[in-house]
Amino acid sequence: MPDQGVQNVEQRLAALFEHLGLVRAHFGVQNTAEMDPIIAGQPERIASLAMIGLNRLQAATVAPIADRLLLMYGDGGAGVDAVAASLPSLPNAESHCFEDYVVLTWSDVVADRGGEIFPLWLDFLGRAEARNPASLPRIERSEGEVAGEVAGITYRIRGGGPALVLLPMLLSASQWEPIVERLAEHFCVISLGGRYLGGVAFIDGRGTDPGYLRGVHMHINEIDIQPGETVLDVGCGPGSLDRWLARHTQCANPITAVDVNGYFLREAAAIAEAEGLSGIISFGPGNAEDLPFPENSFDVVMSHTVMEECDAERMLAEMIRVARPGGRVAVMVRAVDMRSLWNLPVSAAIKAKVEAPVLSVGEKGCADASLYRRFGRSGLTDLKLFPTTMTVNDPDGYTWKYYEPYLFSLLDADETAQWRAAKAQAIADKSILLARWLHCAVGTKVV
Ligand SMILES: C[S@@+](CC[C@H](N)C(=O)[O-])C[C@H]1O[C@@H](n2cnc3c(N)ncnc32)[C@H](O)[C@@H]1O
């Protein structure tokens, strides 16, 4: 079905619900970004809401449905603070903490903790269903799976029973799949996807933002890609930068893009196809720590904001291995060792809190200036090492909306009110801006 002129996610979801005849459903999400307007405007649509592996939470936002809310979070990572700050004002909500589990943006929480999640969620759903039944979608039942697309949102329907809608998670590689079949024995499970939701909207929103592309451009310029050279993109996500690069080079360079996340790879291929770029970019599975290519395969091997999540030493060694002699290896990482800039007129005390680095990095990952030392001792030559920035100017864009709620877990009620007033002022005087640092490194493999 075509887009029918709908613009925002709220309208897209409304069109989908209308098409499926979903008056009321149970929902599973990681964070509530896409659900916020529904919670605020049509809470009766929500028979229950489970936030699984959450790393953001604003009590005021979920308060209207707190009596049918389930929160599952780790005992490490940003979610703990958010939950600790919010739970006292949500006394009716149910919660469960995964012990010895740090939830990061890329955690594969359902794969890691599905055995724990499934029985608790099923029990919660059963009780919520008894109190407030969900409606059935107006889809003809058939054996196996029904799939379709409405207003740019894709859906897959499995199983039968009351409706359970699963919105895509952030960077989780397996998404909900490890428990979907079991849920489908009890519920009509409707898994949503497409470029406007979840991790794809998050990463693609950043990857198509001029404020991020400015930094990427600076990095790619140093690679000095020549027409016809082959490019490998390691950890491509939804392929935003591959599409940008294909256009930037006027399709003069074949791009091979790999990722460990099947959800991203499927969505990346669909978006590239829709944009007429599938001839120049090929997407496939590939682990940065064990790249599925022989040595000396590519002229350029690049990666953007992936080394944070991997074993950095192994990843760099693999990128160098598959680069041909004379080829360039280029890595960009988020800089968790540098303060960000939220350009709002707030007090120094608030600035000190919100601009402090957020230590979002894997155990063996690299998200600091050690990138430069790693390149220095890697054997690569002709090194170009420099920091750059990404900026976000749109407070209504997905990137801003993702970062900002984390801050509310750091601020008290008074500071939050000051923040909101300062934000309104910065919007009014057109000076609103978030800037974050990135470290960049480019080197040449010796001939
Ligand atoms: C923050 S996204 C960056 C996507 C893209 N490079 C960009 O800048 O828009 C990080 C990506 O790295 C991928 N990733 C994480 N660990 C990986 C690994 N070991 N091998 C390949 N990809 C990996 C994730 O699945 C995710 O798609």
PDB file of C-alpha atoms and ligand atoms in Angstrom, residues 106 171 203 206-207 212 233-238 240-241 258-261 264 286-289 303-306 309-310, ligand 1:
ATOM      1  CA  TRP A 106      23.373  -3.074  21.061  1.00  0.00           C
ATOM      2  CA  LEU A 171      20.608  -2.466  17.732  1.00  0.00           C
ATOM      3  CA  ILE A 203      20.713   4.826  12.942  1.00  0.00           C
ATOM      4  CA  ARG A 206      21.639   9.886  12.287  1.00  0.00           C
ATOM      5  CA  GLY A 207      23.158   8.537   9.064  1.00  0.00           C
ATOM      6  CA  TYR A 212      26.590  13.532  11.143  1.00  0.00           C
ATOM      7  CA  ASP A 233      31.999  -1.226   5.009  1.00  0.00           C
ATOM      8  CA  VAL A 234      32.292  -3.142   8.273  1.00  0.00           C
ATOM      9  CA  GLY A 235      29.212  -2.900  10.527  1.00  0.00           C
ATOM     10  CA  CYS A 236      27.000  -1.158   7.969  1.00  0.00           C
ATOM     11  CA  GLY A 237      23.783  -1.079  10.057  1.00  0.00           C
ATOM     12  CA  PRO A 238      20.856  -0.009   7.842  1.00  0.00           C
ATOM     13  CA  SER A 240      22.854   4.801   5.497  1.00  0.00           C
ATOM     14  CA  LEU A 241      26.509   5.625   4.904  1.00  0.00           C
ATOM     15  CA  VAL A 258      28.591  -6.437   6.157  1.00  0.00           C
ATOM     16  CA  ASP A 259      27.027  -6.624   9.603  1.00  0.00           C
ATOM     17  CA  VAL A 260      26.222  -9.272  12.235  1.00  0.00           C
ATOM     18  CA  ASN A 261      22.680  -7.964  12.554  1.00  0.00           C
ATOM     19  CA  PHE A 264      19.653  -4.367   9.761  1.00  0.00           C
ATOM     20  CA  GLY A 286      29.988 -10.618   8.299  1.00  0.00           C
ATOM     21  CA  ASN A 287      31.623 -10.392  11.697  1.00  0.00           C
ATOM     22  CA  ALA A 288      34.140  -7.577  12.112  1.00  0.00           C
ATOM     23  CA  GLU A 289      36.269  -9.863  14.294  1.00  0.00           C
ATOM     24  CA  SER A 303      33.950   1.383   9.569  1.00  0.00           C
ATOM     25  CA  HIS A 304      31.917   3.979  11.427  1.00  0.00           C
ATOM     26  CA  THR A 305      30.875   3.702  15.091  1.00  0.00           C
ATOM     27  CA  VAL A 306      31.239  -0.088  15.260  1.00  0.00           C
ATOM     28  CA  GLU A 309      30.867  -2.781  20.232  1.00  0.00           C
ATOM     29  CA  CYS A 310      33.588  -5.267  19.207  1.00  0.00           C
TER      30      CYS A 310
HETATM   31  C1  LIG B   1      25.976   2.304  15.594  1.00  0.00           C
HETATM   32  S1  LIG B   1      25.742   1.178  14.292  1.00  0.00           S
HETATM   33  C2  LIG B   1      26.652   1.975  12.999  1.00  0.00           C
HETATM   34  C3  LIG B   1      26.096   1.723  11.616  1.00  0.00           C
HETATM   35  C4  LIG B   1      26.802   2.463  10.494  1.00  0.00           C
HETATM   36  N1  LIG B   1      28.187   2.120  10.403  1.00  0.00           N
HETATM   37  C5  LIG B   1      26.626   3.943  10.641  1.00  0.00           C
HETATM   38  O1  LIG B   1      27.525   4.661  11.090  1.00  0.00           O
HETATM   39  O2  LIG B   1      25.524   4.423  10.329  1.00  0.00           O
HETATM   40  C6  LIG B   1      26.824  -0.130  14.760  1.00  0.00           C
HETATM   41  C7  LIG B   1      26.689  -1.332  13.867  1.00  0.00           C
HETATM   42  O3  LIG B   1      27.757  -2.249  14.137  1.00  0.00           O
HETATM   43  C8  LIG B   1      27.232  -3.552  14.024  1.00  0.00           C
HETATM   44  N2  LIG B   1      28.147  -4.497  14.698  1.00  0.00           N
HETATM   45  C9  LIG B   1      28.367  -4.637  16.012  1.00  0.00           C
HETATM   46  N3  LIG B   1      29.256  -5.633  16.242  1.00  0.00           N
HETATM   47  C10 LIG B   1      29.612  -6.118  15.028  1.00  0.00           C
HETATM   48  C11 LIG B   1      30.497  -7.130  14.590  1.00  0.00           C
HETATM   49  N4  LIG B   1      31.200  -7.861  15.466  1.00  0.00           N
HETATM   50  N5  LIG B   1      30.616  -7.336  13.271  1.00  0.00           N
HETATM   51  C12 LIG B   1      29.918  -6.625  12.370  1.00  0.00           C
HETATM   52  N6  LIG B   1      29.047  -5.645  12.729  1.00  0.00           N
HETATM   53  C13 LIG B   1      28.901  -5.383  14.035  1.00  0.00           C
HETATM   54  C14 LIG B   1      25.869  -3.428  14.645  1.00  0.00           C
HETATM   55  O4  LIG B   1      25.051  -4.525  14.300  1.00  0.00           O
HETATM   56  C15 LIG B   1      25.405  -2.110  14.082  1.00  0.00           C
HETATM   57  O5  LIG B   1      24.768  -2.278  12.862  1.00  0.00           O
END
